[in-house]
């Protein structure tokens, strides 16, 4: 017996000929198949002989050797018949194909990560809800602010930080984890760095369920604020991808940088207004004014809260994005050597 998995097993032992194929996870069908074979000795004998014959004729060492020889003979014969001028050089992967491949890989990662899970990706939503509840309780004890009203923004800030932190950390090991595809398949390394952004974006969409529910329950429903925050959120995502591209390539070239990046991200979280509101921190602090994350969060959080963005924050974010784009272009030029780095 075998199960109808998306592998070669059902094709090796065919249903009704060498085996009885049942759906995966269906205990009732499996029990019926066992009862059928127990009660029918002639069928067991017939399937056993068929399986032995198929193994000897299709999957034995001599059969495998003959099959490989036939493949090579066909390849040599075909190459002799095709004129040399008809051979076309392999086409380079375009940007649209790069995005499609990265998106497909990210979707596959998410599906395989949560296979056989009861809640699937929403386990992350549950984890985010617990983190927000604990942080909200702690911050509420440390300040006189009404934390219930601030829970939606706290949840959204934690979702954004988790996205940025996960994208950058994933990027530091993305090229090493995909070394065989880069070397053997000649796929552009940028695919796997872009895959990190897409994968974490899918996870962030599930985490976003927590701030959405809190917003619907605890905040006034003003969609104009959400629309006003959208440009700033797009700038935040663009900066995150550019940063992951630069740091991912650099950490691949210089392996010692990965723990430094991890430590820096931890310090950045503590030194940035991610869980703290404007009333709880001193914006005149030199660390706060020079910290790019302060302005990256401000360009989308201030409109969402119904406030106005400081023009200095907009200028700071645009300058940061321009520098990251310039660094990304240089990174893409040197990323052609990634096959030698890994």
Short mmCIF file of C-alpha atoms in Angstrom, two decimals:
data_model
loop_
_atom_site.label_atom_id
_atom_site.label_comp_id
_atom_site.label_asym_id
_atom_site.label_seq_id
_atom_site.Cartn_x
_atom_site.Cartn_y
_atom_site.Cartn_z
CA UNK A 1 0.00 0.00 0.00
CA UNK A 2 1.04 3.59 -0.52
CA UNK A 3 -0.43 7.10 -0.20
CA UNK A 4 -1.32 9.59 -2.93
CA UNK A 5 1.50 12.01 -2.15
CA UNK A 6 2.90 14.42 -4.71
CA UNK A 7 6.01 12.27 -5.09
CA UNK A 8 7.16 9.41 -7.30
CA UNK A 9 5.78 6.74 -4.94
CA UNK A 10 2.30 6.42 -6.53
CA UNK A 11 3.94 6.18 -9.96
CA UNK A 12 6.41 3.52 -8.91
CA UNK A 13 3.77 1.28 -7.31
CA UNK A 14 0.64 1.94 -9.38
CA UNK A 15 -2.81 1.80 -7.89
CA UNK A 16 -4.60 -1.48 -8.54
CA UNK A 17 -1.53 -3.07 -10.12
CA UNK A 18 1.34 -3.17 -7.64
CA UNK A 19 -0.34 -1.44 -4.70
CA UNK A 20 -3.51 0.09 -3.32
CA UNK A 21 -3.19 3.88 -3.14
CA UNK A 22 -5.10 5.71 -0.39
CA UNK A 23 -5.41 9.45 0.38
CA UNK A 24 -2.89 10.71 2.95
CA UNK A 25 -4.26 11.09 6.45
CA UNK A 26 -7.36 8.96 5.75
CA UNK A 27 -7.24 6.24 8.39
CA UNK A 28 -10.57 4.76 7.29
CA UNK A 29 -9.43 4.21 3.69
CA UNK A 30 -6.14 2.77 4.97
CA UNK A 31 -8.01 0.30 7.16
CA UNK A 32 -10.26 -0.72 4.25
CA UNK A 33 -7.20 -1.34 2.05
CA UNK A 34 -5.60 -3.51 4.75
CA UNK A 35 -8.80 -5.52 5.18
CA UNK A 36 -9.03 -5.97 1.41
CA UNK A 37 -5.54 -7.45 1.17
CA UNK A 38 -5.99 -9.63 4.24
CA UNK A 39 -9.19 -11.14 2.89
CA UNK A 40 -7.94 -11.66 -0.68
CA UNK A 41 -4.76 -13.84 -0.78
CA UNK A 42 -4.95 -14.16 -4.57
CA UNK A 43 -4.82 -10.40 -4.99
CA UNK A 44 -1.85 -10.18 -2.62
CA UNK A 45 -0.01 -12.82 -4.65
CA UNK A 46 -0.86 -11.11 -7.95
CA UNK A 47 0.25 -7.68 -6.74
CA UNK A 48 3.45 -9.14 -5.27
CA UNK A 49 4.40 -10.77 -8.56
CA UNK A 50 3.57 -7.58 -10.47
CA UNK A 51 5.68 -5.51 -8.07
CA UNK A 52 8.63 -7.91 -8.40
CA UNK A 53 8.39 -7.84 -12.20
CA UNK A 54 8.22 -4.03 -12.24
CA UNK A 55 11.18 -3.72 -9.88
CA UNK A 56 13.34 -6.02 -12.03
CA UNK A 57 12.38 -4.49 -15.37
CA UNK A 58 12.24 -0.80 -14.41
CA UNK A 59 14.21 -0.17 -11.24
CA UNK A 60 17.00 -2.73 -11.04
CA UNK A 61 20.63 -1.75 -11.55
CA UNK A 62 20.82 -3.22 -15.11
CA UNK A 63 17.56 -1.49 -16.10
CA UNK A 64 18.80 1.79 -14.69
CA UNK A 65 22.10 1.43 -16.54
CA UNK A 66 20.36 0.68 -19.83
CA UNK A 67 18.00 3.62 -19.35
CA UNK A 68 20.89 6.02 -18.73
CA UNK A 69 22.74 4.73 -21.80
CA UNK A 70 19.61 5.25 -23.89
CA UNK A 71 19.29 8.84 -22.63
CA UNK A 72 22.92 9.62 -23.50
CA UNK A 73 22.60 7.96 -26.93
CA UNK A 74 19.51 10.06 -27.70
CA UNK A 75 21.25 13.21 -26.50
CA UNK A 76 24.34 12.57 -28.65
CA UNK A 77 22.22 11.70 -31.69
CA UNK A 78 20.06 14.81 -31.26
CA UNK A 79 23.07 17.10 -30.87
CA UNK A 80 24.59 15.76 -34.09
CA UNK A 81 21.38 16.42 -36.03
CA UNK A 82 20.92 20.01 -34.84
CA UNK A 83 23.05 22.54 -36.77
CA UNK A 84 25.51 24.50 -34.70
CA UNK A 85 24.00 27.78 -35.91
CA UNK A 86 20.61 26.81 -34.50
CA UNK A 87 21.87 26.73 -30.94
CA UNK A 88 20.74 29.77 -29.01
CA UNK A 89 22.51 31.16 -25.96
CA UNK A 90 20.60 30.93 -22.69
CA UNK A 91 18.54 34.02 -22.03
CA UNK A 92 19.20 36.06 -18.94
CA UNK A 93 16.51 36.13 -16.29
CA UNK A 94 14.60 39.41 -16.53
CA UNK A 95 13.39 41.43 -13.58
CA UNK A 96 9.80 40.30 -14.07
CA UNK A 97 10.89 36.65 -14.06
CA UNK A 98 13.03 37.34 -11.00
CA UNK A 99 10.06 38.72 -9.10
CA UNK A 100 7.83 35.82 -10.18
CA UNK A 101 10.37 33.19 -9.11
CA UNK A 102 10.98 34.91 -5.77
CA UNK A 103 7.23 35.18 -5.11
CA UNK A 104 6.68 31.52 -6.01
CA UNK A 105 9.51 30.41 -3.71
CA UNK A 106 8.17 32.56 -0.87
CA UNK A 107 4.67 31.11 -1.26
CA UNK A 108 6.11 27.59 -1.30
CA UNK A 109 8.09 28.33 1.88
CA UNK A 110 4.98 29.44 3.70
CA UNK A 111 2.96 26.40 2.59
CA UNK A 112 5.67 23.93 3.61
CA UNK A 113 6.35 25.64 6.92
CA UNK A 114 2.80 25.15 8.11
CA UNK A 115 1.93 21.80 6.57
CA UNK A 116 -0.06 19.60 8.99
CA UNK A 117 -0.52 22.58 11.32
CA UNK A 118 -3.97 23.15 12.82
CA UNK A 119 -3.81 26.97 12.77
CA UNK A 120 -1.18 27.32 10.05
CA UNK A 121 0.41 30.78 9.78
CA UNK A 122 -2.04 32.12 12.35
CA UNK A 123 0.18 30.64 15.05
CA UNK A 124 2.25 33.78 14.45
CA UNK A 125 -0.85 35.93 14.99
CA UNK A 126 -1.41 34.21 18.33
CA UNK A 127 2.22 34.79 19.28
CA UNK A 128 1.99 38.46 18.26
CA UNK A 129 -1.19 38.87 20.32
CA UNK A 130 0.58 37.48 23.40
CA UNK A 131 3.61 39.77 22.88
CA UNK A 132 1.41 42.84 22.47
CA UNK A 133 -0.64 41.96 25.56
CA UNK A 134 2.48 41.51 27.71
CA UNK A 135 4.20 44.66 26.40
CA UNK A 136 1.02 46.67 26.78
CA UNK A 137 0.67 45.55 30.38
CA UNK A 138 4.31 46.37 31.20
CA UNK A 139 4.25 49.78 29.52
CA UNK A 140 0.94 50.57 31.17
CA UNK A 141 2.55 50.00 34.58
CA UNK A 142 5.45 52.29 33.65
CA UNK A 143 3.33 55.23 32.47
CA UNK A 144 0.05 56.89 33.18
CA UNK A 145 -1.09 56.61 29.57
CA UNK A 146 -4.22 54.74 28.58
CA UNK A 147 -2.67 51.60 27.11
CA UNK A 148 -5.94 50.24 25.75
CA UNK A 149 -6.09 53.15 23.32
CA UNK A 150 -2.45 52.59 22.38
CA UNK A 151 -2.63 48.84 21.85
CA UNK A 152 -3.48 49.04 18.10
CA UNK A 153 -0.45 51.25 17.39
CA UNK A 154 1.76 49.07 19.59
CA UNK A 155 0.64 45.95 17.71
CA UNK A 156 1.21 47.61 14.34
CA UNK A 157 4.66 48.87 15.36
CA UNK A 158 5.66 45.40 16.56
CA UNK A 159 4.41 43.89 13.30
CA UNK A 160 6.48 46.38 11.28
CA UNK A 161 9.57 45.80 13.41
CA UNK A 162 9.20 42.01 13.17
CA UNK A 163 9.00 42.34 9.39
CA UNK A 164 12.14 44.49 9.15
CA UNK A 165 14.12 42.39 11.63
CA UNK A 166 13.15 39.08 9.99
CA UNK A 167 13.86 40.26 6.44
CA UNK A 168 17.36 41.47 7.34
CA UNK A 169 18.24 38.38 9.38
CA UNK A 170 16.93 36.04 6.66
CA UNK A 171 18.95 37.89 4.05
CA UNK A 172 22.22 37.29 5.90
CA UNK A 173 21.92 33.53 5.29
CA UNK A 174 19.72 33.43 2.17
CA UNK A 175 22.55 33.05 -0.34
CA UNK A 176 24.37 30.34 1.64
CA UNK A 177 21.12 28.38 2.01
CA UNK A 178 20.54 28.59 -1.76
CA UNK A 179 24.12 27.91 -2.80
CA UNK A 180 23.28 24.89 -4.97
CA UNK A 181 20.64 26.79 -6.95
CA UNK A 182 22.98 29.71 -7.52
CA UNK A 183 25.91 27.55 -8.62
CA UNK A 184 24.17 24.73 -10.46
CA UNK A 185 21.06 26.45 -11.84
CA UNK A 186 22.74 29.81 -12.44
CA UNK A 187 19.80 31.66 -10.88
CA UNK A 188 20.43 35.34 -10.03
CA UNK A 189 21.28 35.70 -6.32
CA UNK A 190 18.90 38.66 -6.01
CA UNK A 191 16.02 36.18 -6.35
CA UNK A 192 16.76 34.69 -2.93
CA UNK A 193 17.18 38.08 -1.27
CA UNK A 194 13.86 39.18 -2.75
CA UNK A 195 12.37 35.88 -1.59
CA UNK A 196 13.15 36.88 2.01
CA UNK A 197 11.12 40.08 1.62
CA UNK A 198 8.16 38.28 0.03
CA UNK A 199 8.20 35.49 2.60
CA UNK A 200 8.28 37.84 5.58
CA UNK A 201 5.64 40.03 3.94
CA UNK A 202 3.30 37.02 3.86
CA UNK A 203 4.02 36.36 7.52
CA UNK A 204 3.49 40.05 8.32
CA UNK A 205 0.06 39.92 6.69
CA UNK A 206 -0.93 37.22 9.18
CA UNK A 207 0.53 39.21 12.09
CA UNK A 208 -1.42 42.24 10.85
CA UNK A 209 -4.61 40.48 11.95
CA UNK A 210 -3.79 41.47 15.54
CA UNK A 211 -3.56 45.27 15.02
CA UNK A 212 -6.54 45.12 12.66
CA UNK A 213 -8.75 43.47 15.28
CA UNK A 214 -7.54 45.88 17.97
CA UNK A 215 -8.17 48.84 15.65
CA UNK A 216 -11.70 47.68 14.92
CA UNK A 217 -12.43 47.27 18.64
CA UNK A 218 -10.53 50.10 20.32
CA UNK A 219 -10.04 52.88 17.74
CA UNK A 220 -12.32 55.14 15.69
CA UNK A 221 -12.70 53.77 12.17
CA UNK A 222 -11.18 56.52 10.02
CA UNK A 223 -9.93 55.10 6.72
CA UNK A 224 -8.51 58.46 5.64
CA UNK A 225 -5.74 58.06 8.21
CA UNK A 226 -4.87 54.63 6.81
CA UNK A 227 -4.71 56.02 3.27
CA UNK A 228 -2.50 58.90 4.43
CA UNK A 229 -0.11 56.42 6.04
CA UNK A 230 0.21 54.27 2.90
CA UNK A 231 3.03 56.28 1.17
CA UNK A 232 5.10 56.20 4.36
CA UNK A 233 4.52 52.46 4.70
CA UNK A 234 5.71 51.92 1.11
CA UNK A 235 8.87 53.93 1.91
CA UNK A 236 9.37 51.72 4.97
CA UNK A 237 9.10 48.53 2.86
CA UNK A 238 11.42 49.92 0.15
CA UNK A 239 14.07 50.83 2.72
CA UNK A 240 13.73 47.41 4.33
CA UNK A 241 14.32 45.58 1.05
CA UNK A 242 17.26 47.78 0.08
CA UNK A 243 18.81 47.31 3.52
CA UNK A 244 18.37 43.53 3.32
CA UNK A 245 19.92 43.49 -0.15
CA UNK A 246 23.03 45.35 0.99
CA UNK A 247 23.46 43.56 4.33
CA UNK A 248 22.60 40.16 2.87
CA UNK A 249 25.28 40.41 0.19
CA UNK A 250 27.82 41.88 2.61
CA UNK A 251 27.19 39.16 5.22
CA UNK A 252 27.64 36.53 2.50
CA UNK A 253 30.97 38.01 1.42
CA UNK A 254 32.19 38.57 5.00
CA UNK A 255 30.74 35.85 7.24
CA UNK A 256 31.88 37.54 10.48
CA UNK A 257 29.31 40.31 9.97
CA UNK A 258 26.25 38.17 10.72
CA UNK A 259 26.55 38.23 14.55
CA UNK A 260 27.39 41.94 14.36
CA UNK A 261 24.21 42.58 12.37
CA UNK A 262 22.16 40.57 14.88
CA UNK A 263 23.57 42.57 17.81
CA UNK A 264 23.04 45.86 15.97
CA UNK A 265 19.39 45.02 15.31
CA UNK A 266 18.85 44.28 18.98
CA UNK A 267 20.39 47.63 19.95
CA UNK A 268 18.36 49.37 17.25
CA UNK A 269 15.15 47.94 18.70
CA UNK A 270 16.02 49.21 22.18
CA UNK A 271 17.11 52.64 20.89
CA UNK A 272 14.14 53.17 18.56
CA UNK A 273 10.58 54.31 19.32
CA UNK A 274 9.05 50.97 18.36
CA UNK A 275 7.13 50.25 21.55
CA UNK A 276 7.36 53.75 23.02
CA UNK A 277 4.94 56.54 22.12
CA UNK A 278 5.89 60.15 21.39
CA UNK A 279 4.86 61.24 24.89
CA UNK A 280 7.08 58.65 26.55
CA UNK A 281 10.38 59.54 24.86
CA UNK A 282 12.48 62.65 24.37
CA UNK A 283 12.54 63.50 20.67
CA UNK A 284 15.32 66.02 21.35
CA UNK A 285 17.63 63.16 22.24
CA UNK A 286 20.58 62.95 19.84
CA UNK A 287 20.10 59.19 19.49
CA UNK A 288 16.45 59.63 18.56
CA UNK A 289 17.10 62.44 16.09
CA UNK A 290 19.94 60.61 14.30
CA UNK A 291 18.34 57.16 14.40
CA UNK A 292 16.90 56.39 10.91
CA UNK A 293 14.30 54.06 12.44
CA UNK A 294 12.81 56.98 14.36
CA UNK A 295 11.94 58.69 11.09
CA UNK A 296 11.07 55.47 9.22
CA UNK A 297 8.40 54.72 11.79
CA UNK A 298 7.28 58.35 12.02
CA UNK A 299 6.44 58.71 8.29
CA UNK A 300 3.63 56.16 8.56
CA UNK A 301 2.72 56.18 12.26
CA UNK A 302 2.06 59.91 12.53
CA UNK A 303 -0.56 59.99 9.71
CA UNK A 304 -2.13 56.83 11.10
CA UNK A 305 -2.51 58.51 14.49
CA UNK A 306 -4.06 61.58 12.85
CA UNK A 307 -0.98 63.78 13.29
CA UNK A 308 1.30 65.61 10.87
CA UNK A 309 4.67 64.31 9.74
CA UNK A 310 7.67 66.40 10.65
CA UNK A 311 9.21 67.63 7.34
CA UNK A 312 12.61 66.74 8.77
CA UNK A 313 11.51 63.10 9.00
CA UNK A 314 10.45 63.08 5.35
CA UNK A 315 13.77 64.55 4.23
CA UNK A 316 15.68 62.13 6.46
CA UNK A 317 13.81 59.10 5.05
CA UNK A 318 14.26 60.23 1.43
CA UNK A 319 17.99 60.76 1.94
CA UNK A 320 18.26 57.36 3.63
CA UNK A 321 16.39 55.71 0.75
CA UNK A 322 18.60 57.42 -1.84
CA UNK A 323 21.74 56.19 -0.05
CA UNK A 324 20.33 52.68 0.21
CA UNK A 325 19.40 52.66 -3.51
CA UNK A 326 22.92 53.77 -4.41
CA UNK A 327 24.39 51.04 -2.18
CA UNK A 328 21.97 48.51 -3.69
CA UNK A 329 23.09 49.32 -7.22
CA UNK A 330 26.72 48.78 -6.21
CA UNK A 331 25.69 45.57 -4.45
CA UNK A 332 23.93 44.22 -7.55
CA UNK A 333 27.08 44.82 -9.61
CA UNK A 334 29.22 42.83 -7.19
CA UNK A 335 26.51 40.23 -6.55
CA UNK A 336 27.52 38.53 -9.80
CA UNK A 337 30.44 37.08 -7.84
CA UNK A 338 28.14 35.49 -5.25
CA UNK A 339 28.78 32.01 -6.66
CA UNK A 340 32.43 32.38 -5.61
CA UNK A 341 31.54 33.71 -2.15
CA UNK A 342 29.44 30.69 -1.24
#
